JSON list of C-alpha atoms in Angstrom, two decimals:
[
{"chain": "A", "resi": 1, "resn": "UNK", "atom": "CA", "xyz": [16.82, -34.56, 19.79]},
{"chain": "A", "resi": 2, "resn": "UNK", "atom": "CA", "xyz": [14.78, -33.14, 22.65]},
{"chain": "A", "resi": 3, "resn": "UNK", "atom": "CA", "xyz": [12.15, -30.45, 22.23]},
{"chain": "A", "resi": 4, "resn": "UNK", "atom": "CA", "xyz": [11.34, -28.15, 25.11]},
{"chain": "A", "resi": 5, "resn": "UNK", "atom": "CA", "xyz": [9.10, -25.09, 25.37]},
{"chain": "A", "resi": 6, "resn": "UNK", "atom": "CA", "xyz": [10.50, -22.44, 27.68]},
{"chain": "A", "resi": 7, "resn": "UNK", "atom": "CA", "xyz": [8.24, -19.46, 28.47]},
{"chain": "A", "resi": 8, "resn": "UNK", "atom": "CA", "xyz": [9.95, -16.27, 29.63]},
{"chain": "A", "resi": 9, "resn": "UNK", "atom": "CA", "xyz": [7.96, -13.95, 31.91]},
{"chain": "A", "resi": 10, "resn": "UNK", "atom": "CA", "xyz": [8.60, -10.22, 32.16]},
{"chain": "A", "resi": 11, "resn": "UNK", "atom": "CA", "xyz": [7.11, -7.93, 34.83]},
{"chain": "A", "resi": 12, "resn": "UNK", "atom": "CA", "xyz": [6.26, -4.35, 33.89]},
{"chain": "A", "resi": 13, "resn": "UNK", "atom": "CA", "xyz": [5.36, -1.57, 36.32]},
{"chain": "A", "resi": 14, "resn": "UNK", "atom": "CA", "xyz": [4.64, 1.05, 33.68]},
{"chain": "A", "resi": 15, "resn": "UNK", "atom": "CA", "xyz": [0.87, 0.93, 34.00]},
{"chain": "A", "resi": 16, "resn": "UNK", "atom": "CA", "xyz": [-1.64, 0.47, 36.79]},
{"chain": "A", "resi": 17, "resn": "UNK", "atom": "CA", "xyz": [-4.02, -1.81, 34.92]},
{"chain": "A", "resi": 18, "resn": "UNK", "atom": "CA", "xyz": [-3.50, -5.56, 35.00]},
{"chain": "A", "resi": 19, "resn": "UNK", "atom": "CA", "xyz": [-3.25, -7.56, 31.81]},
{"chain": "A", "resi": 20, "resn": "UNK", "atom": "CA", "xyz": [-0.76, -9.36, 29.64]},
{"chain": "A", "resi": 21, "resn": "UNK", "atom": "CA", "xyz": [0.32, -9.61, 26.05]},
{"chain": "A", "resi": 22, "resn": "UNK", "atom": "CA", "xyz": [3.08, -11.20, 24.04]},
{"chain": "A", "resi": 23, "resn": "UNK", "atom": "CA", "xyz": [5.72, -8.64, 23.16]},
{"chain": "A", "resi": 24, "resn": "UNK", "atom": "CA", "xyz": [7.47, -10.82, 20.59]},
{"chain": "A", "resi": 25, "resn": "UNK", "atom": "CA", "xyz": [6.40, -13.78, 18.44]},
{"chain": "A", "resi": 26, "resn": "UNK", "atom": "CA", "xyz": [7.66, -17.21, 19.59]},
{"chain": "A", "resi": 27, "resn": "UNK", "atom": "CA", "xyz": [11.04, -18.18, 18.21]},
{"chain": "A", "resi": 28, "resn": "UNK", "atom": "CA", "xyz": [12.80, -21.55, 18.13]},
{"chain": "A", "resi": 29, "resn": "UNK", "atom": "CA", "xyz": [16.50, -21.92, 18.71]},
{"chain": "A", "resi": 30, "resn": "UNK", "atom": "CA", "xyz": [18.91, -24.79, 19.27]},
{"chain": "A", "resi": 31, "resn": "UNK", "atom": "CA", "xyz": [20.69, -25.19, 22.59]},
{"chain": "A", "resi": 32, "resn": "UNK", "atom": "CA", "xyz": [23.04, -27.73, 24.16]},
{"chain": "A", "resi": 33, "resn": "UNK", "atom": "CA", "xyz": [21.85, -29.55, 27.28]},
{"chain": "A", "resi": 34, "resn": "UNK", "atom": "CA", "xyz": [23.92, -30.45, 30.33]},
{"chain": "A", "resi": 35, "resn": "UNK", "atom": "CA", "xyz": [24.50, -34.01, 29.07]},
{"chain": "A", "resi": 36, "resn": "UNK", "atom": "CA", "xyz": [25.79, -32.82, 25.70]},
{"chain": "A", "resi": 37, "resn": "UNK", "atom": "CA", "xyz": [22.61, -33.50, 23.73]},
{"chain": "A", "resi": 38, "resn": "UNK", "atom": "CA", "xyz": [20.92, -30.96, 21.48]},
{"chain": "A", "resi": 39, "resn": "UNK", "atom": "CA", "xyz": [17.46, -29.53, 22.09]},
{"chain": "A", "resi": 40, "resn": "UNK", "atom": "CA", "xyz": [15.10, -27.27, 20.19]},
{"chain": "A", "resi": 41, "resn": "UNK", "atom": "CA", "xyz": [13.94, -24.58, 22.60]},
{"chain": "A", "resi": 42, "resn": "UNK", "atom": "CA", "xyz": [10.88, -22.47, 21.81]},
{"chain": "A", "resi": 43, "resn": "UNK", "atom": "CA", "xyz": [11.00, -19.07, 23.48]},
{"chain": "A", "resi": 44, "resn": "UNK", "atom": "CA", "xyz": [7.79, -17.13, 24.10]},
{"chain": "A", "resi": 45, "resn": "UNK", "atom": "CA", "xyz": [7.99, -13.76, 25.83]},
{"chain": "A", "resi": 46, "resn": "UNK", "atom": "CA", "xyz": [4.93, -12.45, 27.66]},
{"chain": "A", "resi": 47, "resn": "UNK", "atom": "CA", "xyz": [4.69, -9.18, 29.59]},
{"chain": "A", "resi": 48, "resn": "UNK", "atom": "CA", "xyz": [2.45, -8.63, 32.62]},
{"chain": "A", "resi": 49, "resn": "UNK", "atom": "CA", "xyz": [1.48, -5.18, 33.91]},
{"chain": "A", "resi": 50, "resn": "UNK", "atom": "CA", "xyz": [1.54, -4.80, 37.68]},
{"chain": "A", "resi": 51, "resn": "UNK", "atom": "CA", "xyz": [-1.43, -3.47, 39.67]},
{"chain": "A", "resi": 52, "resn": "UNK", "atom": "CA", "xyz": [0.71, -0.74, 41.32]},
{"chain": "A", "resi": 53, "resn": "UNK", "atom": "CA", "xyz": [2.24, 1.85, 39.03]},
{"chain": "A", "resi": 54, "resn": "UNK", "atom": "CA", "xyz": [5.90, 2.68, 39.70]},
{"chain": "A", "resi": 55, "resn": "UNK", "atom": "CA", "xyz": [6.35, -0.41, 41.89]},
{"chain": "A", "resi": 56, "resn": "UNK", "atom": "CA", "xyz": [9.91, -1.02, 40.61]},
{"chain": "A", "resi": 57, "resn": "UNK", "atom": "CA", "xyz": [9.78, -4.85, 40.53]},
{"chain": "A", "resi": 58, "resn": "UNK", "atom": "CA", "xyz": [13.25, -6.15, 41.28]},
{"chain": "A", "resi": 59, "resn": "UNK", "atom": "CA", "xyz": [14.04, -9.80, 42.04]},
{"chain": "A", "resi": 60, "resn": "UNK", "atom": "CA", "xyz": [11.83, -12.81, 41.30]},
{"chain": "A", "resi": 61, "resn": "UNK", "atom": "CA", "xyz": [11.49, -16.38, 42.61]},
{"chain": "A", "resi": 62, "resn": "UNK", "atom": "CA", "xyz": [9.31, -19.32, 41.62]},
{"chain": "A", "resi": 63, "resn": "UNK", "atom": "CA", "xyz": [7.05, -20.61, 44.39]},
{"chain": "A", "resi": 64, "resn": "UNK", "atom": "CA", "xyz": [6.26, -24.20, 45.30]},
{"chain": "A", "resi": 65, "resn": "UNK", "atom": "CA", "xyz": [2.93, -24.08, 43.41]},
{"chain": "A", "resi": 66, "resn": "UNK", "atom": "CA", "xyz": [4.35, -22.44, 40.28]},
{"chain": "A", "resi": 67, "resn": "UNK", "atom": "CA", "xyz": [3.41, -18.88, 41.17]},
{"chain": "A", "resi": 68, "resn": "UNK", "atom": "CA", "xyz": [5.95, -16.14, 40.54]},
{"chain": "A", "resi": 69, "resn": "UNK", "atom": "CA", "xyz": [6.94, -14.09, 43.60]},
{"chain": "A", "resi": 70, "resn": "UNK", "atom": "CA", "xyz": [8.68, -10.72, 43.27]},
{"chain": "A", "resi": 71, "resn": "UNK", "atom": "CA", "xyz": [9.75, -7.71, 45.29]},
{"chain": "A", "resi": 72, "resn": "UNK", "atom": "CA", "xyz": [8.26, -4.25, 44.66]},
{"chain": "A", "resi": 73, "resn": "UNK", "atom": "CA", "xyz": [11.10, -2.11, 45.93]},
{"chain": "A", "resi": 74, "resn": "UNK", "atom": "CA", "xyz": [9.51, 1.34, 45.63]},
{"chain": "A", "resi": 75, "resn": "UNK", "atom": "CA", "xyz": [5.95, 0.24, 46.42]},
{"chain": "A", "resi": 76, "resn": "UNK", "atom": "CA", "xyz": [7.16, -1.55, 49.58]},
{"chain": "A", "resi": 77, "resn": "UNK", "atom": "CA", "xyz": [5.26, -4.70, 48.71]},
{"chain": "A", "resi": 78, "resn": "UNK", "atom": "CA", "xyz": [5.72, -8.37, 47.94]},
{"chain": "A", "resi": 79, "resn": "UNK", "atom": "CA", "xyz": [3.85, -9.47, 44.83]},
{"chain": "A", "resi": 80, "resn": "UNK", "atom": "CA", "xyz": [2.62, -12.78, 43.51]},
{"chain": "A", "resi": 81, "resn": "UNK", "atom": "CA", "xyz": [1.62, -13.62, 39.94]},
{"chain": "A", "resi": 82, "resn": "UNK", "atom": "CA", "xyz": [-0.30, -16.69, 38.84]},
{"chain": "A", "resi": 83, "resn": "UNK", "atom": "CA", "xyz": [1.11, -16.93, 35.29]},
{"chain": "A", "resi": 84, "resn": "UNK", "atom": "CA", "xyz": [-1.58, -19.34, 34.08]},
{"chain": "A", "resi": 85, "resn": "UNK", "atom": "CA", "xyz": [-4.41, -16.90, 34.88]},
{"chain": "A", "resi": 86, "resn": "UNK", "atom": "CA", "xyz": [-2.52, -13.60, 34.87]},
{"chain": "A", "resi": 87, "resn": "UNK", "atom": "CA", "xyz": [-3.82, -12.82, 38.37]},
{"chain": "A", "resi": 88, "resn": "UNK", "atom": "CA", "xyz": [-1.83, -10.73, 40.86]},
{"chain": "A", "resi": 89, "resn": "UNK", "atom": "CA", "xyz": [-1.91, -10.41, 44.62]},
{"chain": "A", "resi": 90, "resn": "UNK", "atom": "CA", "xyz": [0.14, -7.86, 46.56]},
{"chain": "A", "resi": 91, "resn": "UNK", "atom": "CA", "xyz": [1.20, -7.92, 50.22]},
{"chain": "A", "resi": 92, "resn": "UNK", "atom": "CA", "xyz": [2.07, -4.54, 51.74]},
{"chain": "A", "resi": 93, "resn": "UNK", "atom": "CA", "xyz": [4.99, -4.65, 54.20]},
{"chain": "A", "resi": 94, "resn": "UNK", "atom": "CA", "xyz": [4.35, -3.56, 57.77]},
{"chain": "A", "resi": 95, "resn": "UNK", "atom": "CA", "xyz": [7.67, -1.68, 58.03]},
{"chain": "A", "resi": 96, "resn": "UNK", "atom": "CA", "xyz": [7.53, 1.57, 56.00]},
{"chain": "A", "resi": 97, "resn": "UNK", "atom": "CA", "xyz": [10.10, 2.16, 53.24]},
{"chain": "A", "resi": 98, "resn": "UNK", "atom": "CA", "xyz": [11.81, -1.19, 53.85]},
{"chain": "A", "resi": 99, "resn": "UNK", "atom": "CA", "xyz": [13.03, -1.48, 50.25]},
{"chain": "A", "resi": 100, "resn": "UNK", "atom": "CA", "xyz": [12.31, -5.18, 49.59]},
{"chain": "A", "resi": 101, "resn": "UNK", "atom": "CA", "xyz": [15.01, -6.36, 47.20]},
{"chain": "A", "resi": 102, "resn": "UNK", "atom": "CA", "xyz": [16.16, -10.02, 47.05]},
{"chain": "A", "resi": 103, "resn": "UNK", "atom": "CA", "xyz": [13.63, -12.85, 47.34]},
{"chain": "A", "resi": 104, "resn": "UNK", "atom": "CA", "xyz": [13.58, -16.64, 47.81]},
{"chain": "A", "resi": 105, "resn": "UNK", "atom": "CA", "xyz": [10.97, -19.28, 48.61]},
{"chain": "A", "resi": 106, "resn": "UNK", "atom": "CA", "xyz": [11.56, -22.11, 51.09]},
{"chain": "A", "resi": 107, "resn": "UNK", "atom": "CA", "xyz": [10.36, -25.69, 50.76]},
{"chain": "A", "resi": 108, "resn": "UNK", "atom": "CA", "xyz": [7.25, -24.93, 52.81]},
{"chain": "A", "resi": 109, "resn": "UNK", "atom": "CA", "xyz": [6.19, -22.13, 50.46]},
{"chain": "A", "resi": 110, "resn": "UNK", "atom": "CA", "xyz": [7.17, -19.27, 52.79]},
{"chain": "A", "resi": 111, "resn": "UNK", "atom": "CA", "xyz": [8.58, -16.22, 51.02]},
{"chain": "A", "resi": 112, "resn": "UNK", "atom": "CA", "xyz": [11.81, -14.63, 52.32]},
{"chain": "A", "resi": 113, "resn": "UNK", "atom": "CA", "xyz": [13.19, -11.26, 51.27]},
{"chain": "A", "resi": 114, "resn": "UNK", "atom": "CA", "xyz": [15.87, -8.71, 52.10]},
{"chain": "A", "resi": 115, "resn": "UNK", "atom": "CA", "xyz": [14.83, -5.31, 53.43]},
{"chain": "A", "resi": 116, "resn": "UNK", "atom": "CA", "xyz": [17.61, -3.42, 51.68]},
{"chain": "A", "resi": 117, "resn": "UNK", "atom": "CA", "xyz": [16.77, -0.06, 53.27]},
{"chain": "A", "resi": 118, "resn": "UNK", "atom": "CA", "xyz": [16.06, -1.25, 56.83]},
{"chain": "A", "resi": 119, "resn": "UNK", "atom": "CA", "xyz": [18.66, -3.91, 57.65]},
{"chain": "A", "resi": 120, "resn": "UNK", "atom": "CA", "xyz": [16.51, -7.00, 58.17]},
{"chain": "A", "resi": 121, "resn": "UNK", "atom": "CA", "xyz": [15.47, -10.27, 56.57]},
{"chain": "A", "resi": 122, "resn": "UNK", "atom": "CA", "xyz": [11.73, -10.65, 56.21]},
{"chain": "A", "resi": 123, "resn": "UNK", "atom": "CA", "xyz": [9.46, -13.68, 55.94]},
{"chain": "A", "resi": 124, "resn": "UNK", "atom": "CA", "xyz": [5.95, -13.78, 54.51]},
{"chain": "A", "resi": 125, "resn": "UNK", "atom": "CA", "xyz": [3.50, -16.60, 55.25]},
{"chain": "A", "resi": 126, "resn": "UNK", "atom": "CA", "xyz": [1.31, -16.55, 52.12]},
{"chain": "A", "resi": 127, "resn": "UNK", "atom": "CA", "xyz": [-1.53, -18.40, 53.82]},
{"chain": "A", "resi": 128, "resn": "UNK", "atom": "CA", "xyz": [-2.02, -15.92, 56.65]},
{"chain": "A", "resi": 129, "resn": "UNK", "atom": "CA", "xyz": [-0.41, -12.86, 55.06]},
{"chain": "A", "resi": 130, "resn": "UNK", "atom": "CA", "xyz": [1.65, -12.45, 58.24]},
{"chain": "A", "resi": 131, "resn": "UNK", "atom": "CA", "xyz": [5.15, -10.98, 58.12]},
{"chain": "A", "resi": 132, "resn": "UNK", "atom": "CA", "xyz": [8.06, -11.88, 60.40]},
{"chain": "A", "resi": 133, "resn": "UNK", "atom": "CA", "xyz": [11.19, -9.78, 60.80]},
{"chain": "A", "resi": 134, "resn": "UNK", "atom": "CA", "xyz": [14.78, -10.90, 61.54]},
{"chain": "A", "resi": 135, "resn": "UNK", "atom": "CA", "xyz": [17.01, -7.90, 62.27]},
{"chain": "A", "resi": 136, "resn": "UNK", "atom": "CA", "xyz": [20.67, -8.30, 61.32]},
{"chain": "A", "resi": 137, "resn": "UNK", "atom": "CA", "xyz": [22.88, -8.39, 64.44]},
{"chain": "A", "resi": 138, "resn": "UNK", "atom": "CA", "xyz": [25.58, -5.93, 63.27]},
{"chain": "A", "resi": 139, "resn": "UNK", "atom": "CA", "xyz": [24.65, -2.25, 62.76]},
{"chain": "A", "resi": 140, "resn": "UNK", "atom": "CA", "xyz": [27.08, -2.09, 59.83]},
{"chain": "A", "resi": 141, "resn": "UNK", "atom": "CA", "xyz": [25.00, -4.71, 58.02]},
{"chain": "A", "resi": 142, "resn": "UNK", "atom": "CA", "xyz": [22.33, -2.21, 57.02]},
{"chain": "A", "resi": 143, "resn": "UNK", "atom": "CA", "xyz": [21.69, -3.22, 53.39]},
{"chain": "A", "resi": 144, "resn": "UNK", "atom": "CA", "xyz": [21.08, -6.95, 52.90]},
{"chain": "A", "resi": 145, "resn": "UNK", "atom": "CA", "xyz": [20.92, -7.63, 49.20]},
{"chain": "A", "resi": 146, "resn": "UNK", "atom": "CA", "xyz": [20.61, -11.04, 47.50]},
{"chain": "A", "resi": 147, "resn": "UNK", "atom": "CA", "xyz": [19.70, -14.34, 49.15]},
{"chain": "A", "resi": 148, "resn": "UNK", "atom": "CA", "xyz": [19.39, -18.06, 48.41]},
{"chain": "A", "resi": 149, "resn": "UNK", "atom": "CA", "xyz": [18.64, -21.25, 50.32]},
{"chain": "A", "resi": 150, "resn": "UNK", "atom": "CA", "xyz": [21.38, -23.81, 50.81]},
{"chain": "A", "resi": 151, "resn": "UNK", "atom": "CA", "xyz": [20.82, -27.54, 50.45]},
{"chain": "A", "resi": 152, "resn": "UNK", "atom": "CA", "xyz": [20.27, -27.89, 54.22]},
{"chain": "A", "resi": 153, "resn": "UNK", "atom": "CA", "xyz": [17.70, -25.07, 54.39]},
{"chain": "A", "resi": 154, "resn": "UNK", "atom": "CA", "xyz": [20.12, -22.41, 55.60]},
{"chain": "A", "resi": 155, "resn": "UNK", "atom": "CA", "xyz": [19.36, -18.98, 54.16]},
{"chain": "A", "resi": 156, "resn": "UNK", "atom": "CA", "xyz": [22.48, -17.31, 52.74]},
{"chain": "A", "resi": 157, "resn": "UNK", "atom": "CA", "xyz": [22.63, -13.62, 51.86]},
{"chain": "A", "resi": 158, "resn": "UNK", "atom": "CA", "xyz": [24.94, -10.77, 50.90]},
{"chain": "A", "resi": 159, "resn": "UNK", "atom": "CA", "xyz": [25.32, -7.34, 52.51]},
{"chain": "A", "resi": 160, "resn": "UNK", "atom": "CA", "xyz": [26.64, -5.13, 49.76]},
{"chain": "A", "resi": 161, "resn": "UNK", "atom": "CA", "xyz": [28.07, -1.90, 51.18]},
{"chain": "A", "resi": 162, "resn": "UNK", "atom": "CA", "xyz": [29.33, -3.40, 54.44]},
{"chain": "A", "resi": 163, "resn": "UNK", "atom": "CA", "xyz": [31.03, -6.27, 52.58]},
{"chain": "A", "resi": 164, "resn": "UNK", "atom": "CA", "xyz": [29.48, -9.21, 54.46]},
{"chain": "A", "resi": 165, "resn": "UNK", "atom": "CA", "xyz": [28.27, -12.66, 53.54]},
{"chain": "A", "resi": 166, "resn": "UNK", "atom": "CA", "xyz": [25.80, -14.00, 56.06]},
{"chain": "A", "resi": 167, "resn": "UNK", "atom": "CA", "xyz": [23.61, -16.95, 56.89]},
{"chain": "A", "resi": 168, "resn": "UNK", "atom": "CA", "xyz": [20.39, -17.29, 58.86]},
{"chain": "A", "resi": 169, "resn": "UNK", "atom": "CA", "xyz": [18.96, -20.40, 60.48]},
{"chain": "A", "resi": 170, "resn": "UNK", "atom": "CA", "xyz": [15.23, -20.05, 59.67]},
{"chain": "A", "resi": 171, "resn": "UNK", "atom": "CA", "xyz": [14.26, -22.30, 62.57]},
{"chain": "A", "resi": 172, "resn": "UNK", "atom": "CA", "xyz": [16.19, -20.55, 65.34]},
{"chain": "A", "resi": 173, "resn": "UNK", "atom": "CA", "xyz": [16.62, -17.07, 63.90]},
{"chain": "A", "resi": 174, "resn": "UNK", "atom": "CA", "xyz": [20.37, -17.25, 64.58]},
{"chain": "A", "resi": 175, "resn": "UNK", "atom": "CA", "xyz": [22.67, -15.24, 62.30]},
{"chain": "A", "resi": 176, "resn": "UNK", "atom": "CA", "xyz": [26.34, -15.58, 61.37]},
{"chain": "A", "resi": 177, "resn": "UNK", "atom": "CA", "xyz": [28.23, -12.91, 59.40]},
{"chain": "A", "resi": 178, "resn": "UNK", "atom": "CA", "xyz": [31.57, -13.12, 57.63]},
{"chain": "A", "resi": 179, "resn": "UNK", "atom": "CA", "xyz": [33.33, -10.03, 56.22]},
{"chain": "A", "resi": 180, "resn": "UNK", "atom": "CA", "xyz": [35.02, -10.41, 52.86]},
{"chain": "A", "resi": 181, "resn": "UNK", "atom": "CA", "xyz": [38.75, -9.78, 52.95]},
{"chain": "A", "resi": 182, "resn": "UNK", "atom": "CA", "xyz": [39.03, -7.31, 50.09]},
{"chain": "A", "resi": 183, "resn": "UNK", "atom": "CA", "xyz": [38.01, -3.71, 50.83]},
{"chain": "A", "resi": 184, "resn": "UNK", "atom": "CA", "xyz": [35.24, -2.49, 48.57]},
{"chain": "A", "resi": 185, "resn": "UNK", "atom": "CA", "xyz": [34.25, -6.02, 47.52]},
{"chain": "A", "resi": 186, "resn": "UNK", "atom": "CA", "xyz": [30.54, -5.08, 47.33]},
{"chain": "A", "resi": 187, "resn": "UNK", "atom": "CA", "xyz": [29.12, -8.64, 47.50]},
{"chain": "A", "resi": 188, "resn": "UNK", "atom": "CA", "xyz": [26.09, -8.60, 45.22]},
{"chain": "A", "resi": 189, "resn": "UNK", "atom": "CA", "xyz": [24.62, -11.68, 43.53]},
{"chain": "A", "resi": 190, "resn": "UNK", "atom": "CA", "xyz": [24.67, -15.07, 45.25]},
{"chain": "A", "resi": 191, "resn": "UNK", "atom": "CA", "xyz": [23.98, -18.64, 44.13]},
{"chain": "A", "resi": 192, "resn": "UNK", "atom": "CA", "xyz": [24.39, -22.10, 45.67]},
{"chain": "A", "resi": 193, "resn": "UNK", "atom": "CA", "xyz": [26.82, -24.28, 43.72]},
{"chain": "A", "resi": 194, "resn": "UNK", "atom": "CA", "xyz": [26.45, -27.94, 42.90]},
{"chain": "A", "resi": 195, "resn": "UNK", "atom": "CA", "xyz": [28.92, -28.59, 45.74]},
{"chain": "A", "resi": 196, "resn": "UNK", "atom": "CA", "xyz": [26.52, -26.94, 48.22]},
{"chain": "A", "resi": 197, "resn": "UNK", "atom": "CA", "xyz": [28.71, -23.87, 48.73]},
{"chain": "A", "resi": 198, "resn": "UNK", "atom": "CA", "xyz": [27.50, -20.30, 48.25]},
{"chain": "A", "resi": 199, "resn": "UNK", "atom": "CA", "xyz": [29.22, -18.41, 45.43]},
{"chain": "A", "resi": 200, "resn": "UNK", "atom": "CA", "xyz": [29.19, -14.63, 45.59]},
{"chain": "A", "resi": 201, "resn": "UNK", "atom": "CA", "xyz": [29.72, -12.06, 42.86]},
{"chain": "A", "resi": 202, "resn": "UNK", "atom": "CA", "xyz": [32.03, -9.34, 44.20]},
{"chain": "A", "resi": 203, "resn": "UNK", "atom": "CA", "xyz": [30.69, -6.37, 42.27]},
{"chain": "A", "resi": 204, "resn": "UNK", "atom": "CA", "xyz": [33.47, -4.06, 43.46]},
{"chain": "A", "resi": 205, "resn": "UNK", "atom": "CA", "xyz": [36.33, -6.38, 42.43]},
{"chain": "A", "resi": 206, "resn": "UNK", "atom": "CA", "xyz": [37.19, -8.85, 39.70]},
{"chain": "A", "resi": 207, "resn": "UNK", "atom": "CA", "xyz": [36.50, -11.94, 41.84]},
{"chain": "A", "resi": 208, "resn": "UNK", "atom": "CA", "xyz": [33.94, -14.59, 42.66]},
{"chain": "A", "resi": 209, "resn": "UNK", "atom": "CA", "xyz": [34.01, -15.68, 46.31]},
{"chain": "A", "resi": 210, "resn": "UNK", "atom": "CA", "xyz": [33.34, -19.26, 47.41]},
{"chain": "A", "resi": 211, "resn": "UNK", "atom": "CA", "xyz": [32.09, -19.58, 50.99]},
{"chain": "A", "resi": 212, "resn": "UNK", "atom": "CA", "xyz": [32.61, -22.85, 52.83]},
{"chain": "A", "resi": 213, "resn": "UNK", "atom": "CA", "xyz": [29.11, -23.80, 54.06]},
{"chain": "A", "resi": 214, "resn": "UNK", "atom": "CA", "xyz": [30.46, -25.21, 57.34]},
{"chain": "A", "resi": 215, "resn": "UNK", "atom": "CA", "xyz": [33.29, -22.86, 58.37]},
{"chain": "A", "resi": 216, "resn": "UNK", "atom": "CA", "xyz": [32.32, -19.78, 56.32]},
{"chain": "A", "resi": 217, "resn": "UNK", "atom": "CA", "xyz": [35.92, -19.49, 55.18]},
{"chain": "A", "resi": 218, "resn": "UNK", "atom": "CA", "xyz": [36.13, -17.49, 51.96]},
{"chain": "A", "resi": 219, "resn": "UNK", "atom": "CA", "xyz": [38.20, -18.41, 48.90]},
{"chain": "A", "resi": 220, "resn": "UNK", "atom": "CA", "xyz": [38.68, -15.80, 46.18]},
{"chain": "A", "resi": 221, "resn": "UNK", "atom": "CA", "xyz": [38.35, -16.98, 42.57]},
{"chain": "A", "resi": 222, "resn": "UNK", "atom": "CA", "xyz": [39.95, -14.25, 40.42]},
{"chain": "A", "resi": 223, "resn": "UNK", "atom": "CA", "xyz": [38.44, -13.18, 37.11]},
{"chain": "A", "resi": 224, "resn": "UNK", "atom": "CA", "xyz": [40.17, -11.33, 34.25]},
{"chain": "A", "resi": 225, "resn": "UNK", "atom": "CA", "xyz": [41.34, -7.80, 34.99]},
{"chain": "A", "resi": 226, "resn": "UNK", "atom": "CA", "xyz": [38.62, -5.24, 34.59]},
{"chain": "A", "resi": 227, "resn": "UNK", "atom": "CA", "xyz": [35.75, -7.67, 35.27]},
{"chain": "A", "resi": 228, "resn": "UNK", "atom": "CA", "xyz": [32.91, -6.56, 37.57]},
{"chain": "A", "resi": 229, "resn": "UNK", "atom": "CA", "xyz": [30.68, -9.59, 38.35]},
{"chain": "A", "resi": 230, "resn": "UNK", "atom": "CA", "xyz": [27.17, -8.57, 39.36]},
{"chain": "A", "resi": 231, "resn": "UNK", "atom": "CA", "xyz": [24.79, -11.55, 39.19]},
{"chain": "A", "resi": 232, "resn": "UNK", "atom": "CA", "xyz": [25.64, -15.24, 39.25]},
{"chain": "A", "resi": 233, "resn": "UNK", "atom": "CA", "xyz": [23.82, -18.47, 38.37]},
{"chain": "A", "resi": 234, "resn": "UNK", "atom": "CA", "xyz": [24.56, -22.19, 38.41]},
{"chain": "A", "resi": 235, "resn": "UNK", "atom": "CA", "xyz": [23.80, -24.56, 35.52]},
{"chain": "A", "resi": 236, "resn": "UNK", "atom": "CA", "xyz": [22.65, -28.17, 36.11]},
{"chain": "A", "resi": 237, "resn": "UNK", "atom": "CA", "xyz": [26.17, -29.43, 35.36]},
{"chain": "A", "resi": 238, "resn": "UNK", "atom": "CA", "xyz": [27.61, -27.17, 38.09]},
{"chain": "A", "resi": 239, "resn": "UNK", "atom": "CA", "xyz": [29.07, -24.55, 35.76]},
{"chain": "A", "resi": 240, "resn": "UNK", "atom": "CA", "xyz": [28.97, -21.00, 37.15]},
{"chain": "A", "resi": 241, "resn": "UNK", "atom": "CA", "xyz": [27.76, -18.16, 34.95]},
{"chain": "A", "resi": 242, "resn": "UNK", "atom": "CA", "xyz": [27.98, -14.50, 35.84]},
{"chain": "A", "resi": 243, "resn": "UNK", "atom": "CA", "xyz": [27.08, -11.17, 34.29]},
{"chain": "A", "resi": 244, "resn": "UNK", "atom": "CA", "xyz": [29.95, -8.72, 33.82]},
{"chain": "A", "resi": 245, "resn": "UNK", "atom": "CA", "xyz": [28.82, -5.15, 34.46]},
{"chain": "A", "resi": 246, "resn": "UNK", "atom": "CA", "xyz": [31.98, -3.60, 33.04]},
{"chain": "A", "resi": 247, "resn": "UNK", "atom": "CA", "xyz": [32.62, -5.54, 29.83]}
]
């Protein structure tokens, strides 16, 4: 039997002062692993208060050095937390009211995010603090949402209201966009499957979309009637898990 300690980190924007505290005593539960074995998992929940009140922290990503990166949608900042020391650093965006939303970290440690209110993909170099901006090529693609890196380094993303799935070559800055076939699909969460293909939660329908990473052809994977998939994740064994907003 394996024993693993799994800390869970929560971000709170309710107060301006920094600090942290455990909001629940550690608990131990039993879980099945990908290879069918059983493991005791100890869960410890710790809450960290952000430096900026009302920042509205949204999405999070783990950096290459173990730091936790997150978007501050209302504060218009990118934040970083060193969970071992409880130390924050915030990076204010150059573009006002950009609405940073989704976030991902590349292999070189650069931080990428969607500017949900301004229609661009942003990149932050943590070493220099410099921001780069990649404007989406279609004016309808005004609200990029979630994003994730493919196995080859391609950055995949969703555009919710316009109904697009897109990809960006980080080296060349070249975009490609593919509209989803179903009206009102509202592509929301996105994850890269074990097969290397992006899987998209269609928040406005009862489907998960699989996007071919080479051709960008879309295959609809229907869910039970009434389902509204919002976020999606991939387990080590390749199983897809999604949250159902409606049920």
